[in-house]
Coordinates of C-alpha atoms in Angstrom, one line a residue:
Chain A
X249 CA 105.8 -42.6 48.9
X250 CA 106.4 -40.9 52.3
X251 CA 103.2 -39.5 53.8
X252 CA 100.8 -40.9 51.1
X253 CA 97.5 -42.1 52.5
X254 CA 97.3 -45.9 52.2
X255 CA 94.1 -47.7 51.1
X256 CA 93.1 -51.3 51.5
X257 CA 90.2 -52.5 49.4
X258 CA 88.6 -55.7 50.8
X259 CA 86.4 -57.7 48.5
X260 CA 83.2 -58.7 50.2
X261 CA 79.4 -59.0 49.7
X262 CA 79.0 -55.2 49.5
X263 CA 81.3 -55.0 46.5
X264 CA 84.2 -54.0 48.6
X265 CA 85.0 -52.2 51.8
X266 CA 87.9 -49.9 52.3
X267 CA 90.3 -49.0 55.1
X268 CA 92.6 -46.0 54.8
X269 CA 95.5 -45.1 57.0
X270 CA 98.0 -42.2 57.3
X271 CA 101.5 -43.8 57.7
X272 CA 102.4 -41.1 60.2
X273 CA 99.5 -42.0 62.5
X274 CA 100.2 -45.1 64.6
X275 CA 96.6 -45.7 65.5
X276 CA 95.4 -45.8 61.9
X277 CA 98.4 -47.9 60.9
X278 CA 97.5 -50.3 63.8
X279 CA 93.9 -50.7 62.6
X280 CA 95.0 -51.4 59.1
X281 CA 97.6 -53.8 60.2
X282 CA 95.2 -55.8 62.4
X283 CA 92.7 -56.0 59.6
X284 CA 95.4 -57.1 57.2
X285 CA 96.6 -59.9 59.5
X286 CA 93.1 -61.0 60.3
X287 CA 92.2 -61.3 56.6
X288 CA 95.4 -63.2 55.8
X289 CA 94.6 -65.7 58.5
X290 CA 91.1 -66.1 57.0
X291 CA 92.8 -67.1 53.7
X292 CA 92.7 -63.8 51.8
X293 CA 95.5 -63.0 49.4
X294 CA 97.0 -59.5 49.5
X295 CA 98.3 -57.7 46.4
X296 CA 100.1 -54.4 46.2
X297 CA 99.0 -52.5 43.1
X298 CA 100.3 -49.3 41.6
X299 CA 100.4 -47.2 38.5
X300 CA 98.1 -46.8 35.6
X301 CA 99.4 -50.0 34.1
X302 CA 98.3 -51.9 37.2
X303 CA 101.7 -53.3 38.1
X304 CA 101.6 -55.3 41.3
X305 CA 102.9 -58.1 43.4
X306 CA 101.6 -60.4 46.1
X307 CA 102.5 -59.5 49.6
X308 CA 102.3 -61.4 52.9
X309 CA 103.3 -58.7 55.3
X310 CA 101.7 -55.3 56.0
X311 CA 103.8 -52.4 55.0
X312 CA 102.3 -49.0 56.0
X313 CA 104.2 -47.2 53.2
X314 CA 102.3 -49.1 50.5
X315 CA 99.8 -46.9 48.6
X316 CA 97.1 -49.5 47.7
X317 CA 96.4 -53.0 48.8
X318 CA 93.8 -55.3 47.3
X319 CA 92.5 -58.1 49.6
X320 CA 91.2 -61.1 47.6
X321 CA 89.2 -63.9 49.3
X322 CA 90.4 -67.4 48.8
X323 CA 89.6 -69.0 45.5
X324 CA 88.3 -72.5 45.1
X325 CA 88.3 -74.8 42.1
X326 CA 85.1 -75.2 40.3
Chain B
X89 CA 44.7 -76.5 38.5
X90 CA 44.4 -78.5 41.7
X91 CA 46.9 -77.9 44.4
X92 CA 48.9 -80.9 45.7
X93 CA 50.1 -80.5 49.3
X94 CA 52.8 -83.1 49.7
X95 CA 54.5 -83.6 53.1
X96 CA 55.0 -80.9 55.7
X97 CA 58.4 -79.4 55.3
X98 CA 59.1 -76.0 56.7
X99 CA 60.8 -73.9 54.1
X100 CA 59.4 -70.8 52.5
X101 CA 60.8 -67.7 50.9
X102 CA 60.2 -64.1 51.7
X103 CA 61.6 -62.9 48.4
X104 CA 59.1 -61.7 45.8
X105 CA 61.3 -62.9 43.0
X106 CA 61.4 -66.5 44.2
X107 CA 58.8 -69.1 44.4
X108 CA 56.9 -69.8 47.6
X109 CA 57.8 -73.3 48.3
X110 CA 54.9 -75.6 49.0
X111 CA 56.5 -77.8 51.5
X112 CA 57.8 -81.2 50.4
X113 CA 60.6 -83.3 51.6
X114 CA 63.9 -83.0 49.8
X115 CA 66.9 -85.3 49.7
X116 CA 70.0 -85.3 47.7
X117 CA 68.5 -88.0 45.5
X118 CA 65.2 -86.3 44.7
X119 CA 64.9 -85.2 41.1
X120 CA 62.7 -82.2 40.3
X121 CA 61.4 -81.3 36.9
X122 CA 59.8 -78.0 36.2
X123 CA 59.5 -76.2 32.9
X124 CA 62.3 -78.2 31.5
X125 CA 64.7 -77.4 34.3
X126 CA 66.0 -80.3 36.3
X127 CA 68.1 -80.3 39.4
X128 CA 69.3 -83.2 41.4
X129 CA 69.0 -81.5 44.8
X130 CA 65.9 -79.4 45.7
X131 CA 67.3 -77.2 48.3
X132 CA 66.2 -73.7 49.2
X133 CA 69.2 -72.2 47.3
X134 CA 68.4 -74.2 44.2
X135 CA 64.9 -72.7 44.1
X136 CA 66.0 -69.2 44.8
X137 CA 67.5 -68.9 41.4
X138 CA 64.7 -70.7 39.5
X139 CA 63.1 -68.5 36.8
X140 CA 59.7 -67.0 37.4
X141 CA 57.0 -69.4 36.7
X142 CA 54.4 -68.5 34.0
X143 CA 51.3 -66.9 35.4
X144 CA 52.8 -67.2 38.9
X145 CA 52.4 -70.9 39.1
X146 CA 54.3 -74.0 38.0
X147 CA 53.7 -77.7 38.5
X148 CA 56.7 -79.4 40.0
X149 CA 56.9 -83.0 39.3
X150 CA 58.8 -84.8 42.0
X151 CA 60.7 -88.1 41.7
X152 CA 62.6 -89.8 44.5
X153 CA 65.8 -91.7 43.9
X154 CA 65.7 -95.5 43.9
X155 CA 69.2 -95.7 45.5
X156 CA 70.9 -95.4 42.1
X157 CA 71.4 -91.8 41.0
X158 CA 70.1 -92.4 37.5
X159 CA 66.9 -94.2 38.5
X160 CA 63.9 -92.3 39.9
X161 CA 60.2 -93.0 40.7
X162 CA 57.4 -90.5 40.7
X163 CA 56.3 -89.0 43.9
X164 CA 53.5 -86.7 44.9
X165 CA 53.9 -83.5 42.8
X166 CA 53.9 -80.1 44.4
X167 CA 52.8 -76.7 43.0
X168 CA 54.9 -73.7 43.4
X169 CA 53.4 -70.2 43.5
X170 CA 55.1 -66.9 43.6
X171 CA 54.7 -64.9 46.7
X172 CA 52.3 -62.4 45.1
X173 CA 49.9 -65.1 44.1
X174 CA 50.1 -66.8 47.4
X175 CA 49.2 -63.5 49.1
X176 CA 46.4 -63.0 46.7
X177 CA 44.8 -66.4 47.4
X178 CA 45.2 -66.0 51.2
X179 CA 43.7 -62.5 51.0
X180 CA 40.7 -63.8 49.0
X181 CA 40.2 -66.5 51.7
X182 CA 40.2 -64.0 54.4
X183 CA 37.8 -61.7 52.6
X184 CA 35.4 -64.7 52.1
X185 CA 35.7 -65.5 55.8
X186 CA 34.9 -61.9 56.7
X187 CA 31.9 -61.8 54.4
X188 CA 30.6 -65.1 55.9
X189 CA 31.0 -63.8 59.4
X190 CA 29.0 -60.6 58.5
X191 CA 26.3 -62.6 56.8
X192 CA 26.0 -64.7 59.9
X193 CA 25.9 -61.6 62.1
X194 CA 28.9 -62.9 64.0
X195 CA 30.5 -59.6 64.9
X196 CA 33.2 -61.1 67.1
X197 CA 34.4 -63.4 64.3
X198 CA 34.2 -60.5 61.7
X199 CA 36.3 -58.4 64.0
X200 CA 38.8 -61.2 64.4
X201 CA 39.1 -61.7 60.7
X202 CA 39.3 -58.0 60.1
X203 CA 42.3 -57.8 62.5
X204 CA 43.9 -60.8 60.7
X205 CA 43.5 -59.1 57.4
X206 CA 45.0 -55.9 58.6
X207 CA 47.9 -57.8 60.2
X208 CA 48.5 -59.8 57.0
X209 CA 48.5 -56.6 55.0
X210 CA 51.1 -55.1 57.3
X211 CA 53.3 -58.2 57.2
X212 CA 53.1 -58.3 53.4
X213 CA 54.1 -54.7 53.2
X214 CA 57.0 -55.3 55.5
X215 CA 58.1 -58.3 53.4
X216 CA 57.9 -56.2 50.3
X217 CA 60.0 -53.4 51.9
X218 CA 62.6 -56.0 53.0
X219 CA 62.8 -57.5 49.5
X220 CA 63.1 -54.1 47.9
X221 CA 65.9 -53.3 50.3
X222 CA 67.7 -56.6 49.5
X223 CA 67.5 -55.9 45.9
X224 CA 68.7 -52.3 46.3
X225 CA 71.7 -53.6 48.4
X226 CA 72.5 -56.3 45.8
X227 CA 72.4 -53.8 42.9
X228 CA 74.6 -51.3 44.8
X229 CA 77.1 -54.1 45.6
X230 CA 77.2 -55.1 41.9
X231 CA 77.9 -51.6 40.9
X232 CA 80.6 -51.1 43.5
X233 CA 82.3 -54.3 42.4
X234 CA 82.0 -53.3 38.7
X235 CA 83.5 -49.9 39.4
X236 CA 86.4 -51.4 41.3
X237 CA 87.1 -53.8 38.4
X238 CA 87.1 -51.0 35.8
X239 CA 89.5 -49.0 37.9
X240 CA 92.0 -51.9 37.7
X241 CA 91.8 -52.7 34.0
X242 CA 94.1 -51.3 31.4
X243 CA 92.5 -49.2 28.7
X244 CA 92.6 -52.2 26.3
X245 CA 91.1 -54.5 28.9
X246 CA 88.4 -52.0 29.7
X247 CA 87.5 -51.6 26.0
X248 CA 87.0 -55.4 25.4
X249 CA 85.2 -55.8 28.8
X250 CA 82.7 -53.0 28.1
X251 CA 82.1 -54.2 24.5
X252 CA 82.2 -57.9 24.8
X253 CA 82.1 -58.8 28.5
X254 CA 85.6 -60.2 28.6
X255 CA 89.2 -59.1 28.9
X256 CA 92.6 -60.7 28.4
X257 CA 95.4 -60.9 31.0
X258 CA 98.9 -62.2 30.8
X259 CA 100.1 -64.8 33.3
X260 CA 102.7 -63.3 35.5
X261 CA 105.0 -66.4 35.4
X262 CA 104.4 -68.2 32.1
X263 CA 103.2 -65.2 30.0
X264 CA 100.2 -67.3 28.9
X265 CA 97.3 -65.3 27.7
X266 CA 94.0 -65.9 29.6
X267 CA 90.6 -64.5 28.6
X268 CA 88.4 -63.9 31.6
X269 CA 84.8 -63.9 30.7
X270 CA 82.0 -62.3 32.7
X271 CA 79.8 -65.3 33.4
X272 CA 77.3 -65.2 36.3
X273 CA 77.8 -68.8 37.2
X274 CA 81.6 -68.4 37.1
X275 CA 81.9 -71.9 35.7
X276 CA 85.0 -72.4 33.6
X277 CA 85.1 -68.7 32.7
X278 CA 88.8 -68.5 32.2
X279 CA 89.9 -69.4 28.6
X280 CA 93.6 -70.4 28.2
X281 CA 94.5 -69.0 24.8
X282 CA 97.0 -70.3 22.3
X283 CA 100.1 -68.2 22.3
X284 CA 100.5 -68.5 18.5
X285 CA 102.1 -65.8 16.5
X286 CA 98.9 -64.8 14.7
X287 CA 96.9 -64.3 17.9
X288 CA 94.0 -66.4 16.7
X289 CA 92.9 -66.7 20.3
X290 CA 92.2 -70.4 19.9
X291 CA 91.0 -71.8 23.2
X292 CA 93.3 -74.6 24.4
X293 CA 91.2 -75.4 27.5
X294 CA 89.3 -73.6 30.2
X295 CA 89.9 -73.1 33.9
X296 CA 87.5 -72.9 36.7
X297 CA 88.7 -71.2 39.8
X298 CA 86.9 -68.4 41.7
X299 CA 85.8 -67.1 45.0
X300 CA 82.7 -68.9 46.3
X301 CA 79.9 -67.1 44.4
X302 CA 77.9 -66.0 47.4
X303 CA 80.8 -64.1 48.9
X304 CA 81.4 -61.4 46.3
X305 CA 79.6 -59.9 43.3
X306 CA 80.7 -60.6 39.8
X307 CA 83.0 -57.6 39.3
X308 CA 85.0 -58.7 42.3
X309 CA 85.2 -62.3 41.0
X310 CA 86.7 -61.2 37.8
X311 CA 89.2 -58.8 39.5
X312 CA 90.2 -61.6 41.9
X313 CA 90.9 -63.9 39.0
X314 CA 92.9 -61.1 37.2
X315 CA 95.0 -60.5 40.3
X316 CA 95.7 -64.1 40.9
X317 CA 96.7 -64.8 37.3
X318 CA 98.9 -61.8 37.0
X319 CA 100.6 -61.9 40.4
X320 CA 100.1 -65.5 41.7
X321 CA 99.7 -67.5 38.6
X322 CA 101.1 -70.8 40.0
X323 CA 98.6 -70.6 42.9
X324 CA 95.7 -70.0 40.5
X325 CA 96.7 -72.9 38.3
X326 CA 97.0 -75.2 41.3
X327 CA 93.6 -74.3 42.6
X328 CA 91.6 -74.2 39.3
X329 CA 90.0 -77.2 37.7
X330 CA 90.7 -77.8 34.0
X331 CA 87.8 -78.2 31.5
X332 CA 87.9 -78.9 27.8
X333 CA 87.6 -76.2 25.2

């Protein structure tokens, strides 16, 4: 949705960290994009999630118009 | 109970909830038995999670490997004490030294011991403060992760999770039903359920795939598994190891 503040939740040792951005503010978008790309390089998986029924999909590119992103660390077999 | 001081390793713990490790050598083939718990590798991490010993002390019987992983021979045992008891014993020694110095009219020695006692007290206080802070941070992280998980569960999933510690998700590709159970160890916590018409929830087998446990709290673990199964099921199935029902 145009103008909606985007949120990226990053799972980490603190429970999670969050980065927000206004799609109309290039600096904020840049910070979020850099964080996204860095985490993807580190092996994180990114998921776009929306709606009360938690619909979602995996994404590999940062889209500033997305409302919510979940960044999940790499899983290993146990 | 006599104290056995084996070897001269260098590991100790500053956490009040863990044991103070009387230094012994450890190798991948050493076997440690204490209160019925055995572990094949006595590392600092293994002992961090050991349960509190009774009365602050446990005898640790040590065995070293004979080259074959199933054969071990006894070595010098070690005694583990919790940090509080260790501090109590050391404080008692310092007090005795102080009293001896006073009795011998050795003011210089008495002053030296008194300074050591004060310094030790301050160090112990600082350790306790750090430990309290670590626990507070850990508890806060667990709560944040739990809250994030609950925000991303459907009402039905939230209900079973709160009541039973598990929730069911549907695989995005195969529509297989998976039950994700909240297990601290995260070992094989994903049950693959039979898709029979009567929803008997028979467990066909279990899957073990998770974020390395030191990286994120339990709530994040469960949410990560949910996301992967729902939106990247093939990747999860490729990564996870399969275990019997």
